[in-house]
mmCIF file of C-alpha atoms in Angstrom:
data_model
loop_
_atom_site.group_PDB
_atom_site.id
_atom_site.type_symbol
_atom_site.label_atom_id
_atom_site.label_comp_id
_atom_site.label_asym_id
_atom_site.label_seq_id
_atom_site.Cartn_x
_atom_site.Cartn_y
_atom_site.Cartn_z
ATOM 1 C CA UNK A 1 0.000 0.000 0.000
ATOM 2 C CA UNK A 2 1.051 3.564 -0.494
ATOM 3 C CA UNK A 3 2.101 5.038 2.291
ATOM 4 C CA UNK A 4 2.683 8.727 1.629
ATOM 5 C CA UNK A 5 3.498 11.898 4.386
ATOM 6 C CA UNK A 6 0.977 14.169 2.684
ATOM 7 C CA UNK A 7 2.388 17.435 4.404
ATOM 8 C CA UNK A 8 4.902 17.845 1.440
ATOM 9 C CA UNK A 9 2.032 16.986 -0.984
ATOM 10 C CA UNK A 10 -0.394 20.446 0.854
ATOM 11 C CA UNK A 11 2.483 22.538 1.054
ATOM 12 C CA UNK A 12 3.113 22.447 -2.528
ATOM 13 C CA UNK A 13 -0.540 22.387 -3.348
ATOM 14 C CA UNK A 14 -0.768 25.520 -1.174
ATOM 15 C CA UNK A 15 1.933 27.344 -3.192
ATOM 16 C CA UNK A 16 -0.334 26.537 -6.824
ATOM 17 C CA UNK A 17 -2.261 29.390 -7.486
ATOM 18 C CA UNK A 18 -4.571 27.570 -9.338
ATOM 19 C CA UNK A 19 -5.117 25.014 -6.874
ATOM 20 C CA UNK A 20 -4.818 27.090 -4.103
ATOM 21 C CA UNK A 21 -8.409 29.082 -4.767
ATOM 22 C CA UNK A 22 -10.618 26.025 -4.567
ATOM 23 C CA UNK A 23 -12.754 26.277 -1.089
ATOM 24 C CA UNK A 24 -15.889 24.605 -0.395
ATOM 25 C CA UNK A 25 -19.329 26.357 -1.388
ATOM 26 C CA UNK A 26 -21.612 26.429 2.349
ATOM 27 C CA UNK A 27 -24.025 24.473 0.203
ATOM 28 C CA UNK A 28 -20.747 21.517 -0.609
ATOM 29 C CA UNK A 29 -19.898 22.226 3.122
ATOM 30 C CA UNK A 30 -23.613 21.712 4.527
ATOM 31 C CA UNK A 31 -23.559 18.232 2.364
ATOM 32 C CA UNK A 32 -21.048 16.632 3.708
ATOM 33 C CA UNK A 33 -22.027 17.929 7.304
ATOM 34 C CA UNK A 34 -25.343 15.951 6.883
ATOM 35 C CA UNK A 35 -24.243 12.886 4.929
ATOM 36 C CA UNK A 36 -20.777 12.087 6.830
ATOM 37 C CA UNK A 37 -17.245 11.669 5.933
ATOM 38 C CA UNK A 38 -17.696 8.557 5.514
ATOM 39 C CA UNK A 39 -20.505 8.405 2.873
ATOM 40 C CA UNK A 40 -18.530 11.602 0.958
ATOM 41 C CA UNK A 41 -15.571 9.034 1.191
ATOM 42 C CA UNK A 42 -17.458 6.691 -0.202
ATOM 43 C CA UNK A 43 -18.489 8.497 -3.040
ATOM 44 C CA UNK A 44 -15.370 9.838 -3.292
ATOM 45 C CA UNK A 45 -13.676 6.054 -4.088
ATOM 46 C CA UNK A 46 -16.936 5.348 -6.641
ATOM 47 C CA UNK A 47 -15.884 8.450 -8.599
ATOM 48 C CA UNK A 48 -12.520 7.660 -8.510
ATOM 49 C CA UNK A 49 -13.224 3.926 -9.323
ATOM 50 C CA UNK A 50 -15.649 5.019 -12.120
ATOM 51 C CA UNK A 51 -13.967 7.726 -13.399
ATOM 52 C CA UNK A 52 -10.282 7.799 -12.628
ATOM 53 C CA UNK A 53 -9.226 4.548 -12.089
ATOM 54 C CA UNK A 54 -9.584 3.178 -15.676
ATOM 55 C CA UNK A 55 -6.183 2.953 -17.605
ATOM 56 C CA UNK A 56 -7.474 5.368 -20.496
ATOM 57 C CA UNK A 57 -10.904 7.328 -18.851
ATOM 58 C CA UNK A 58 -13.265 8.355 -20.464
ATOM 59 C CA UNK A 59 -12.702 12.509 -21.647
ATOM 60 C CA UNK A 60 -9.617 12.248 -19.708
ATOM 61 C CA UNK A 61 -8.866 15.845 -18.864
ATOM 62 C CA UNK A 62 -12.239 16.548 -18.462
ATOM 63 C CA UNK A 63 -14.123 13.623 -16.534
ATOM 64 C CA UNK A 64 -14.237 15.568 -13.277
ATOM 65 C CA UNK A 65 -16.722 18.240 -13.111
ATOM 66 C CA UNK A 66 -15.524 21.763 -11.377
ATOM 67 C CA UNK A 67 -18.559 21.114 -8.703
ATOM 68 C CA UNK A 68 -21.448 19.504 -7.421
ATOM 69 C CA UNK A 69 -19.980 17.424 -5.010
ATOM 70 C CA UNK A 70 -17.141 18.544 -2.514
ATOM 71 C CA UNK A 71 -15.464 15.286 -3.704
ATOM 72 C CA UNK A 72 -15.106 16.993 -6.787
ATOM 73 C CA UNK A 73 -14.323 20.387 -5.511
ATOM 74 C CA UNK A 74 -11.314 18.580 -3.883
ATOM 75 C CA UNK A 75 -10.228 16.755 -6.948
ATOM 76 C CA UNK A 76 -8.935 19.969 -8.535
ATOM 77 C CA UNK A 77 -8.184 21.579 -5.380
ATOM 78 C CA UNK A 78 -5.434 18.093 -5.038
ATOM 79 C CA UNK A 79 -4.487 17.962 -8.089
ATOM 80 C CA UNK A 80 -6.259 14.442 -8.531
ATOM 81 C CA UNK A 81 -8.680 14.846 -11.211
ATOM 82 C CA UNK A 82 -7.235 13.086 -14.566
ATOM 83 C CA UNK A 83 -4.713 11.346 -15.048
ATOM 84 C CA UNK A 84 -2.232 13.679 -16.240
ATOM 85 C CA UNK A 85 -2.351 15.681 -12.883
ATOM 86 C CA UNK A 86 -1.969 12.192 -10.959
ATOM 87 C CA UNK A 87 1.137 11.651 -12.848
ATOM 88 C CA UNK A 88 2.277 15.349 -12.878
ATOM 89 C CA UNK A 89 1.683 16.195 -8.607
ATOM 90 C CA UNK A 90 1.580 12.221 -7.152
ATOM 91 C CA UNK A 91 3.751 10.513 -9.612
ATOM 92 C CA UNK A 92 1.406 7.799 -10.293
ATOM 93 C CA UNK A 93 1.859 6.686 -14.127
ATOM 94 C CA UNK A 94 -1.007 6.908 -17.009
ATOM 95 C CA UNK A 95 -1.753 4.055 -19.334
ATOM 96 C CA UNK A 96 -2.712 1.629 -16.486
ATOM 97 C CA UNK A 97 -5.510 1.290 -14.533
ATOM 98 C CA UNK A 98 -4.763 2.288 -10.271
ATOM 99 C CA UNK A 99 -4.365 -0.047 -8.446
ATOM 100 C CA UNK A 100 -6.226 -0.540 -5.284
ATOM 101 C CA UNK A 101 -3.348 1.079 -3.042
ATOM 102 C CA UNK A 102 -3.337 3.967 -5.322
ATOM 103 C CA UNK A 103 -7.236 4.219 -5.323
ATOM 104 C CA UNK A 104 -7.026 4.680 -1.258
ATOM 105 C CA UNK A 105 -4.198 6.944 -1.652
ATOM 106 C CA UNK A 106 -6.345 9.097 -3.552
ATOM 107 C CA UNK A 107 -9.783 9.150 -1.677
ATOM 108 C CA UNK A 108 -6.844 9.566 1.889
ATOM 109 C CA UNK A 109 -6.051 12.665 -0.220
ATOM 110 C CA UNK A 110 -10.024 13.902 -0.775
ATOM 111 C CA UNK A 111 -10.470 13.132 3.032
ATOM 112 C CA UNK A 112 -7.680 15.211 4.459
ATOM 113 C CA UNK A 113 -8.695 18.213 2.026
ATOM 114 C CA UNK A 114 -12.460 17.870 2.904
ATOM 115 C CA UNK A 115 -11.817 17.977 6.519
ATOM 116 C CA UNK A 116 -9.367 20.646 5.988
ATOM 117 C CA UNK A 117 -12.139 22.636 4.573
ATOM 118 C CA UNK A 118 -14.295 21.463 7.724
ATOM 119 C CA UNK A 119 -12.527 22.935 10.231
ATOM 120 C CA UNK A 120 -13.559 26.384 11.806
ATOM 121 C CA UNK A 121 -11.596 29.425 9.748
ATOM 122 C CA UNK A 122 -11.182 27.677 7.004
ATOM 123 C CA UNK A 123 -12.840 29.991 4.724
#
């Protein structure tokens, strides 16, 4: 399994611009107050598995929508929504479908930005 410090992975997102001014809407915020972090991690790992996950996705570059879920809110706020950005910011290689280590890694990644966002003062 993948076993990754992810305070080298924040501190670089932090220094992106782009990736920097992604925050959770209140409405994103309010969902995953009333469903759970463990339900938005679930969906989290079916998007991933669904639309990540598969060695050549579907509209790769594209598959992840910008919101509608604060799964995918955090997916461009981490850097983890196509493959090329895997490859370019986690170093996990295109052409192949994740494997299940990698899969976790990812949705540990959601999970740590979600509850980042979470947290009092971090609007």
């Amino acid at each position: 399994m993948i076993r990754r410090d992810l305070d080298p992975l924040f501190d670089r997102l932090s220094h992106s611009r782009f990736r920097s001014r992604f925050a959770l809407s209140a409405k994103d915020r309010a969902y995953a107050a009333a469903k759970g972090r463990a339900e938005v991690n679930a969906h989290a790992e079916d998007f991933i598995r669904k639309r990540l996950a598969p060695a050549a996705p579907a509209n790769d570059g594209k598959q992840t929508p910008m919101r509608g879920h604060p799964a995918f809110v955090a997916q461009h706020a981490t850097a983890t929504c196509c493959r090329g950005c895997l490859m370019k910011w986690h170093g996990i290689a295109e052409g192949r479908a994740l494997e299940e280590d990698e899969i976790a890694y990812v949705v540990s990644v959601l999970d740590r930005w979600i509850v980042s966002q979470m947290s009092p003062g971090s609007d």
